Coordinates of C-alpha atoms and ligand atoms in Angstrom, one line a residue:
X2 CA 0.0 0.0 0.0
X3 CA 1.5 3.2 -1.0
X4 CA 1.1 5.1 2.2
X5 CA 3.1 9.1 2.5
X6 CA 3.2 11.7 4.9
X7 CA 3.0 15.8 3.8
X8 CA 4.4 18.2 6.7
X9 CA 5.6 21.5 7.1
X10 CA 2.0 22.6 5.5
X11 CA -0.6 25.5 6.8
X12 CA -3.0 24.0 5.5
X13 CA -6.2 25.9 4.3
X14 CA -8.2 22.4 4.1
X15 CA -11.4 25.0 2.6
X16 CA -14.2 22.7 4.8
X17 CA -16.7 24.7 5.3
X18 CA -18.4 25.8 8.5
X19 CA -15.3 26.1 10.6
X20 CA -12.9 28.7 11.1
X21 CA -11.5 31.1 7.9
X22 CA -10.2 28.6 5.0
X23 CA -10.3 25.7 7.3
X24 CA -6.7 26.7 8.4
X25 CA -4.5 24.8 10.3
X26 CA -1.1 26.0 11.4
X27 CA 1.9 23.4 11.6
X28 CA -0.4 20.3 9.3
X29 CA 0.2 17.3 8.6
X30 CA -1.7 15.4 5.8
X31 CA -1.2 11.5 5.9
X32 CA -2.1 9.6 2.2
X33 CA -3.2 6.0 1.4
X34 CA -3.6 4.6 -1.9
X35 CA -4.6 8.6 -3.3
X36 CA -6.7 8.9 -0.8
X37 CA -6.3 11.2 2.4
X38 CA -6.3 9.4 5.5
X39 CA -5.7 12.0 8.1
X40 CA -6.0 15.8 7.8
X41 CA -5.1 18.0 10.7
X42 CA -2.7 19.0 13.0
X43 CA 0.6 16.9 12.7
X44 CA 0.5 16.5 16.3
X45 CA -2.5 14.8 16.5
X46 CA -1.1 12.7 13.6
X47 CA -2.5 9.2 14.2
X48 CA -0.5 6.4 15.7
X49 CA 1.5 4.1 12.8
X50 CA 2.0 6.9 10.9
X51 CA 5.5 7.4 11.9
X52 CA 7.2 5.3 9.9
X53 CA 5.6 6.6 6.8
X54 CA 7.3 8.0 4.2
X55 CA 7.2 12.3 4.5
X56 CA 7.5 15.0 2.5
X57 CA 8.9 18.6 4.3
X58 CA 7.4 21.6 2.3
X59 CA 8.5 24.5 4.6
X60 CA 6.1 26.1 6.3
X61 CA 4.3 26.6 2.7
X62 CA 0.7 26.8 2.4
X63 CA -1.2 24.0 1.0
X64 CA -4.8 24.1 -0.7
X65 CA -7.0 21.6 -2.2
X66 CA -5.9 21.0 -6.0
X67 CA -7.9 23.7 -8.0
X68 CA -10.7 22.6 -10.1
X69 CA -11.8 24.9 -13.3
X70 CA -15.6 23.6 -13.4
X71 CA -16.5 25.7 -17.0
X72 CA -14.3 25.6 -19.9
X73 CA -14.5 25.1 -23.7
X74 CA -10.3 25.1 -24.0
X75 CA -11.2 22.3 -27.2
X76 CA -11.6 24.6 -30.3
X77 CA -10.1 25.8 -33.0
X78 CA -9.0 29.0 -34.5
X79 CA -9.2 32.1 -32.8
X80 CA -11.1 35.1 -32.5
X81 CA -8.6 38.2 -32.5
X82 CA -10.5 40.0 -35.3
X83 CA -13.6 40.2 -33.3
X84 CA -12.1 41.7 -30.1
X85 CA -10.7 44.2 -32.4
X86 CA -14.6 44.7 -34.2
X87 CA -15.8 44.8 -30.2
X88 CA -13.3 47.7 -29.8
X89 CA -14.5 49.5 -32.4
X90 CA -18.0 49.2 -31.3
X91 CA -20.0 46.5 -32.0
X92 CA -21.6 44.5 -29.3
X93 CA -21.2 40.4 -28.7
X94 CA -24.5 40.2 -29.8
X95 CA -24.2 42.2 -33.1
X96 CA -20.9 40.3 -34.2
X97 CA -23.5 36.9 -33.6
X98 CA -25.7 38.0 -35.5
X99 CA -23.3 38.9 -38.2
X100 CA -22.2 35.4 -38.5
X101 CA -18.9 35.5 -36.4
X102 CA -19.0 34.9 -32.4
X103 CA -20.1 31.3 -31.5
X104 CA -20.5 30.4 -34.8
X105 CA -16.8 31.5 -36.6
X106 CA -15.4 29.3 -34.0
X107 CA -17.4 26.2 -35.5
X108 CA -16.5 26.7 -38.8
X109 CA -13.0 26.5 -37.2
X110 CA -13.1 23.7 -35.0
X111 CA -15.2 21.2 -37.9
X112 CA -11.7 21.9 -40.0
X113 CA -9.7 20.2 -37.7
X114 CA -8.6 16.9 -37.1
X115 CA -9.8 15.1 -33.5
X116 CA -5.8 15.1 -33.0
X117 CA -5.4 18.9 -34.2
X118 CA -8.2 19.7 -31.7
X119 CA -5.6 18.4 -29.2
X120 CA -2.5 20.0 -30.0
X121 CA -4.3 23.4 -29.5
X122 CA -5.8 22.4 -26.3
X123 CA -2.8 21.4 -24.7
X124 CA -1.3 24.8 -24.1
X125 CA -4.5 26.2 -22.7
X126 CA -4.6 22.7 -20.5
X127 CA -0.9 23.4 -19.5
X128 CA -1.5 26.8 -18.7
X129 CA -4.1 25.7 -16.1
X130 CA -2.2 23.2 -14.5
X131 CA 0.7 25.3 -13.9
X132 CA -1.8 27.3 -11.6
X133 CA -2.6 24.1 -9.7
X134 CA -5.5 22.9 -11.5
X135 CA -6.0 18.8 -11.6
X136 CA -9.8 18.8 -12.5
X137 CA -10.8 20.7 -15.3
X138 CA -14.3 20.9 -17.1
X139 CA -14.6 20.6 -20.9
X140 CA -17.3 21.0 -23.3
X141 CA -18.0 20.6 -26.6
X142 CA -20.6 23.0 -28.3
X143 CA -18.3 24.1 -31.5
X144 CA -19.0 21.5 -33.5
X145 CA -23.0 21.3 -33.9
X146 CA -23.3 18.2 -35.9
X147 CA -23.2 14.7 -34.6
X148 CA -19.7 14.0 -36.1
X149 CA -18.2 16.7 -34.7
X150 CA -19.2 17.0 -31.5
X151 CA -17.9 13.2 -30.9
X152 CA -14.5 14.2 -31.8
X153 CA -14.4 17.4 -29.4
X154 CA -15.6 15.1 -26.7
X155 CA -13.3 12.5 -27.8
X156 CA -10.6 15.5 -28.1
X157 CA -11.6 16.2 -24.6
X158 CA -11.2 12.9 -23.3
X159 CA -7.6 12.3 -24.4
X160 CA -6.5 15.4 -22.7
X161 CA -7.0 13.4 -19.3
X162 CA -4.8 11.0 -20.8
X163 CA -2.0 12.9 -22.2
X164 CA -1.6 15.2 -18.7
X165 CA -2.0 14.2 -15.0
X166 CA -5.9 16.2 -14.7
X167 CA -9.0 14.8 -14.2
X168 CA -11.4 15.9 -17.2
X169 CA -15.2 15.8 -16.9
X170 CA -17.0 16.3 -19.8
X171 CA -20.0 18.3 -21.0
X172 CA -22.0 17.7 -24.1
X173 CA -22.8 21.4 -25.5
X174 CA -24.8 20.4 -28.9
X175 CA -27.2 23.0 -27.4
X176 CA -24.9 26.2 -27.7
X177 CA -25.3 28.2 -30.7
X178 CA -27.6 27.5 -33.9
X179 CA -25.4 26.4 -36.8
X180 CA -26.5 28.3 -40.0
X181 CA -27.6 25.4 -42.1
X182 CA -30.3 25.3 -39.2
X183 CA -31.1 29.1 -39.2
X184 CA -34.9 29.6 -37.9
X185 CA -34.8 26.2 -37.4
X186 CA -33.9 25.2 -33.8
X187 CA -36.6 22.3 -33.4
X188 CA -35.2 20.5 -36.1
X189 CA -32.0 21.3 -35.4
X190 CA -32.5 19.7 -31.6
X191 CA -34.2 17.0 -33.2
X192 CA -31.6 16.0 -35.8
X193 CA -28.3 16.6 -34.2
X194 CA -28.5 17.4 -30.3
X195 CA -30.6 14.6 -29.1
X196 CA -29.3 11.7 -31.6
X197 CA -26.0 13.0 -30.8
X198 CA -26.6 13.2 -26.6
X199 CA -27.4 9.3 -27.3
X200 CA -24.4 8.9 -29.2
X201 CA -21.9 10.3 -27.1
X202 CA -23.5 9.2 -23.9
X203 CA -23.4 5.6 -25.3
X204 CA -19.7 6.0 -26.3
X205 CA -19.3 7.2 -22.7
X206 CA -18.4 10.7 -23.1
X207 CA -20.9 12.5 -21.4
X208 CA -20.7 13.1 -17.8
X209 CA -23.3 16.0 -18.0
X210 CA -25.7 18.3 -20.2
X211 CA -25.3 22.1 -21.1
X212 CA -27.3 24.5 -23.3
X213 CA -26.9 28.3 -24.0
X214 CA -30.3 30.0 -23.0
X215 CA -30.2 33.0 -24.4
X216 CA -31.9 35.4 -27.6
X217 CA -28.9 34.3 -29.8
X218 CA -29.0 30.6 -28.9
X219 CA -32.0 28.3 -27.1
X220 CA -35.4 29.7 -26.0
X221 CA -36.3 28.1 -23.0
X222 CA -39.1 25.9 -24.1
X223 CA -36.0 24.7 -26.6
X224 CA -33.5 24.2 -23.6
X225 CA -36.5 21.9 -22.0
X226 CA -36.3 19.6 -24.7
X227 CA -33.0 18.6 -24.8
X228 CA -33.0 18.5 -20.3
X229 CA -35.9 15.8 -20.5
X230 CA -33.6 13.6 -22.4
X231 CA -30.8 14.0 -20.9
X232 CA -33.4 13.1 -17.9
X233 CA -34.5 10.3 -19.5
X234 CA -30.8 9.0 -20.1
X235 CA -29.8 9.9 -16.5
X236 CA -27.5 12.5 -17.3
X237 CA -27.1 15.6 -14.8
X238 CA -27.6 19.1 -16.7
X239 CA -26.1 22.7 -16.3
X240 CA -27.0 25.9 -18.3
X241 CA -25.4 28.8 -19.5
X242 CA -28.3 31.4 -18.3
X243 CA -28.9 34.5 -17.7
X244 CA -25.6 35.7 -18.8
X245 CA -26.8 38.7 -21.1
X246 CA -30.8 38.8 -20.4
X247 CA -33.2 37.5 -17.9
X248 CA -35.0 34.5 -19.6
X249 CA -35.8 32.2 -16.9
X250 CA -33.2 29.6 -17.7
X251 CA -31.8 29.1 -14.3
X252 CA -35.3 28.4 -12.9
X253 CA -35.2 25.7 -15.8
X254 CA -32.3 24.6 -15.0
X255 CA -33.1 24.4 -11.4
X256 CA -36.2 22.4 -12.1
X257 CA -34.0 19.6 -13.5
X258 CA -32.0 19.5 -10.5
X259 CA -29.3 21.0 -12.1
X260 CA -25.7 20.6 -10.7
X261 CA -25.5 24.3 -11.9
X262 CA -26.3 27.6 -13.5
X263 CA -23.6 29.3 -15.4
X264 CA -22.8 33.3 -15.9
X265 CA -26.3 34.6 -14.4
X266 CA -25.4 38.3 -14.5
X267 CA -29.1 39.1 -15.4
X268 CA -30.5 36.6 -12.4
X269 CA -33.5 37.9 -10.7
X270 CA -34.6 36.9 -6.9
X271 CA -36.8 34.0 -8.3
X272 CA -34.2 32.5 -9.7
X273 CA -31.9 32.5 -6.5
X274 CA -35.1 31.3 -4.8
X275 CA -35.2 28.5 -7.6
X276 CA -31.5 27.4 -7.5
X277 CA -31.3 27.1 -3.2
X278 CA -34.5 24.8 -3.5
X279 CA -32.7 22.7 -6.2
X280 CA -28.7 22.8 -4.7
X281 CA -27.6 24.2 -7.7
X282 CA -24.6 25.9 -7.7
X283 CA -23.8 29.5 -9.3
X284 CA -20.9 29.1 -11.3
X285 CA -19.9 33.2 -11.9
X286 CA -17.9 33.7 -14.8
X287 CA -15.5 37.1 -14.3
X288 CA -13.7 36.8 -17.6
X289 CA -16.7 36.6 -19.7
X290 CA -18.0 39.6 -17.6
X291 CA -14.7 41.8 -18.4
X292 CA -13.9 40.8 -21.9
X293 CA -17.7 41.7 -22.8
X294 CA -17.0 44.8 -20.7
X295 CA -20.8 43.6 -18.4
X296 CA -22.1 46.1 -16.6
X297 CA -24.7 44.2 -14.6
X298 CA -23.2 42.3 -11.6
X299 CA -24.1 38.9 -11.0
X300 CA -26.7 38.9 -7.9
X301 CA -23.8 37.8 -5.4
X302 CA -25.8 39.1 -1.8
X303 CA -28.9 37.6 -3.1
X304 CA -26.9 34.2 -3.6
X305 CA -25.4 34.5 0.0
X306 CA -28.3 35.4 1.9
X307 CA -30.2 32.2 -0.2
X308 CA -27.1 30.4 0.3
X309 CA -26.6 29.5 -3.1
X310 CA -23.1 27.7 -3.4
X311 CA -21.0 29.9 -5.5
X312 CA -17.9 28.8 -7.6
X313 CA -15.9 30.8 -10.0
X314 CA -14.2 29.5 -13.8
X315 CA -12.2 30.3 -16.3
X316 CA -14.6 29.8 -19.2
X317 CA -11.5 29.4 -21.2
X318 CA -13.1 29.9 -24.7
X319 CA -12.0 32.2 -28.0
X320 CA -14.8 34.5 -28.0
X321 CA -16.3 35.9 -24.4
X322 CA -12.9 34.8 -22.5
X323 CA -9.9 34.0 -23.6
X324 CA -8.5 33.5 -20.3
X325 CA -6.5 30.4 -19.4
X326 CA -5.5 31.5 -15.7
X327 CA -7.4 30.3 -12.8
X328 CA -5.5 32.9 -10.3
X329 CA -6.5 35.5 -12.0
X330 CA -10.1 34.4 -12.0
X331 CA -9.8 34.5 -8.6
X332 CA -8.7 37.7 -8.8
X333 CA -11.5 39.5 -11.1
X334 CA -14.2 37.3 -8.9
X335 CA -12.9 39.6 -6.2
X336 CA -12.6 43.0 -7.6
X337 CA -15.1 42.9 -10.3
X338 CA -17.8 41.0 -8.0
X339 CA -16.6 41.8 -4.4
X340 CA -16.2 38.1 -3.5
X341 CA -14.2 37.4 0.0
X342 CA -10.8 35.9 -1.5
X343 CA -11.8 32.8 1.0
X344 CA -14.9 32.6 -1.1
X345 CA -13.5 33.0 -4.3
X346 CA -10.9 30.4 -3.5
X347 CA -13.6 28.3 -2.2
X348 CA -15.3 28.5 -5.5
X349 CA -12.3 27.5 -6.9
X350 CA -12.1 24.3 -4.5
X351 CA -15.0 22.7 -2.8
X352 CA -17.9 24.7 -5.1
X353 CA -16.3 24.2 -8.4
X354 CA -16.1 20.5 -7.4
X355 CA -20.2 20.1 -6.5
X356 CA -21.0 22.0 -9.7
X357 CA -19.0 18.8 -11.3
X358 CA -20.7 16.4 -9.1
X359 CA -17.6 15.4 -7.3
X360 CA -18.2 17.0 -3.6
X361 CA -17.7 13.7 -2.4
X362 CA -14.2 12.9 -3.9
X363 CA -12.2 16.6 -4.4
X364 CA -12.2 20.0 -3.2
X365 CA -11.3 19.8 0.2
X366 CA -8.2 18.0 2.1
X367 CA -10.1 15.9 4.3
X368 CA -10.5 12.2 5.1
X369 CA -11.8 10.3 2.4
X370 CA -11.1 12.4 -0.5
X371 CA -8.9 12.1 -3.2
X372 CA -5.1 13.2 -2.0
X373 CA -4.9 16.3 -4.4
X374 CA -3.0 19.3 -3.2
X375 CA -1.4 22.2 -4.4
X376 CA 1.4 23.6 -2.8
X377 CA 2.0 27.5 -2.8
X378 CA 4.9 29.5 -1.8
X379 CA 2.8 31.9 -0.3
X380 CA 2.0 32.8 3.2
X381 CA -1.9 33.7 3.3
X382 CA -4.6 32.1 1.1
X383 CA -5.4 35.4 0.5
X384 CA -2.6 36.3 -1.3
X385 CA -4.0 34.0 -4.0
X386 CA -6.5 36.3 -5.0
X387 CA -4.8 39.4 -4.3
X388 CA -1.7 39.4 -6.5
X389 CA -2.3 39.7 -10.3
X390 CA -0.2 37.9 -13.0
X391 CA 2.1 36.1 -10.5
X392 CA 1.7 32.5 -10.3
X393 CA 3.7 31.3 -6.6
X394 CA 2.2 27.2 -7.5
X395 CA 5.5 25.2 -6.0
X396 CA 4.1 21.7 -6.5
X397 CA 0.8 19.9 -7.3
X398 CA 0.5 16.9 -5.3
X399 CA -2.2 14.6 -7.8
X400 CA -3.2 11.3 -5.5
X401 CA 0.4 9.1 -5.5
X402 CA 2.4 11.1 -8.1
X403 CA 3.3 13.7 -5.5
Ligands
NIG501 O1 -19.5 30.7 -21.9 N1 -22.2 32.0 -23.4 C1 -22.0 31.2 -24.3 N2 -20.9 30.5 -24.5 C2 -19.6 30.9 -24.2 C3 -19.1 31.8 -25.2 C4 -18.6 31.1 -26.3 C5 -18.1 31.9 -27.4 O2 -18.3 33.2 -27.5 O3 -17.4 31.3 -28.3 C6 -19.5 31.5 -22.8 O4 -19.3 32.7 -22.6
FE502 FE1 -19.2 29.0 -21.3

């Protein structure tokens, strides 16, 4: 049994409910087989630990492993020219609707190659990890026919294998209408997203559901349609909603038990009312908020006092953030929507792993969960969110392959 002991940690173990970050001076963290066996105080390390093989970090700080719970890092090409059209006025929506946004990027990602898609993840992927990530979200949503959705998933899929990161995957057939389907979204839900939900769930690429309600993408009477069948096939859904106008699709969401609700800038009381009844977490999304240059706030008092779970993400994507750093997410959650740096690196932690489903295995360092820590030459978990474009990671520690 591969057993190992971490000391020389403060540990900021993020449970909740206790004191600040769940911060314990001088830690120890004792590991079997990946797993985390004791958590705590190394003086109240367990008998028959002794003799364990340790590792001394210094006095550094250690967190749980982050987790980036929303990204779309498969995709191709780029979309440069359209930050430049944004700068010279136009709006996200008006660069939809004039055929680039979402749908440039499909044109782009249906031209390459399952092992192209790859290659041009992998630097986004790496970029991540480097900040401490070992559980990263992907979906697909840029390919909008059967075929190519498969390969992003598939595309998707590998990228857990190639690198040391857990990858969940999220079928996101439901994201943008692809112009052979203008006007046409029934048929276009009928034909590609719901034959390809049953392909890709029977290949076993699915681990959830995702749909873009909004005026440029899925009503949501539409959105409905595709969350009964991923119902029916027993497959836990999300939403982007709410992220430019106030169409109900959290509430939606939330009536499918949703694990969450993405963006949500334009959420209104009864849909914080809807998402506490259903657990759902609010996944906020600062780098779409600043590279659209947002003005509404996501409703983050109403959230708190509903007590809403919150968690923060990259988005990673070409169009509405092109951000591949999960510190500085962390940093914009705090200055852009005034979230406590422990709750922002909370939502990093233990609320980006529930809006994945995984609150039982990641996200906090205590018994029973997966052994996955980062390592930080900081002092303070504040100083995570507090410095900008300075990464301090030291060492990921990913279940044995500390
Ligand atoms: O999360 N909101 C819709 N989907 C993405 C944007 C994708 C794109 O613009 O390419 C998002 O912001
Ligand atoms: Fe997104």
């Amino acid at each position: 049994m591969a057993r190992q002991i971490i000391t020389g940690i403060r540990l900021a173990a993020m449970t909740a409910g206790g004191v600040p970050y769940g911060l314990v001076e001088d830690a120890a963290v004792a590991v079997e087989d990946g797993r985390i066996a004791f958590a705590g105080e190394r003086a109240a390390l367990p008998q028959g630990w002794s003799d364990a093989p340790g590792q001394d970090f210094g006095g550094r700080l250690a967190t749980p492993a982050f987790v980036d719970c929303h990204t779309h890092i498969v995709h191709g090409g780029h979309r440069a020219r359209e930050f430049e059209m944004r700068l010279q006025g136009a709006s996200y929506e008006e660069v939809a609707r004039a055929g680039g946004g979402i749908v440039s990027t499909v044109s782009a990602t249906r031209e390459l190659s399952e092992d192209a898609l790859v290659a041009g993840a992998l630097p986004r992927l790496d970029a991540l990890i480097a900040e401490g990530v070992a559980t990263v979200e992907i979906k697909s949503g840029y390919g909008l026919t059967v075929a190519d959705e498969l390969k992003m998933l598939r595309a998707a899929r590998r990228l857990g294998l190639l690198r040391p990161v857990r990858v969940k995957t999220t079928y996101l057939a439901a994201h943008a209408l692809p112009p052979e389907y203008k006007g046409q979204a029934n048929a276009y839900i009928d034909d590609v997203v719901l034959p390809g939900m049953d392909a890709a769930h029977e290949e076993g690429l699915v681990d959830a559901v995702d749909g873009f309600c909004e005026g440029i993408a899925f009503s949501p009477d539409e959105m409905a349609r595709v969350f009964d069948h991923a119902d029916k096939l027993g497959l836990p859904v999300k939403l982007h909603a709410e992220q430019l106008s106030n169409l109900g699709g959290a509430r939606l969401a939330a009536s499918h038990g949703a694990l969450s609700a993405d963006h949500l800038e334009y959420l209104d009381e009864d849909g914080v009312a809807a998402m506490a009844r259903a657990g759902s977490v609010a996944v906020l999304l600062p780098g779409a908020f600043y590279t659209l240059r947002e003005t509404q706030l996501p409703p983050v008092d109403a959230l708190r006092r509903a007590g809403v779970p919150i968690a923060v993400a990259t988005d990673c994507n070409p169009g509405s953030s092109p951000l591949a750093s999960l510190l500085l997410t962390l940093n914009m959650a705090c200055t852009l929507f005034r979230l406590t740096p422990e709750e922002a690196l909370a939502g990093a932690t233990r609320e980006a792993a529930r809006a994945l489903g995984l609150a039982g295995e990641i996200g906090t360092i205590e018994p029973g969960k997966r052994a996955e820590l980062a390592i930080w030459d900081v002092e303070h978990p504040a100083e995570l969110a507090y410095r900008i474009g300075f990464n301090p990671l030291h060492r990921r520690i990913v279940g044995d392959a500390a």
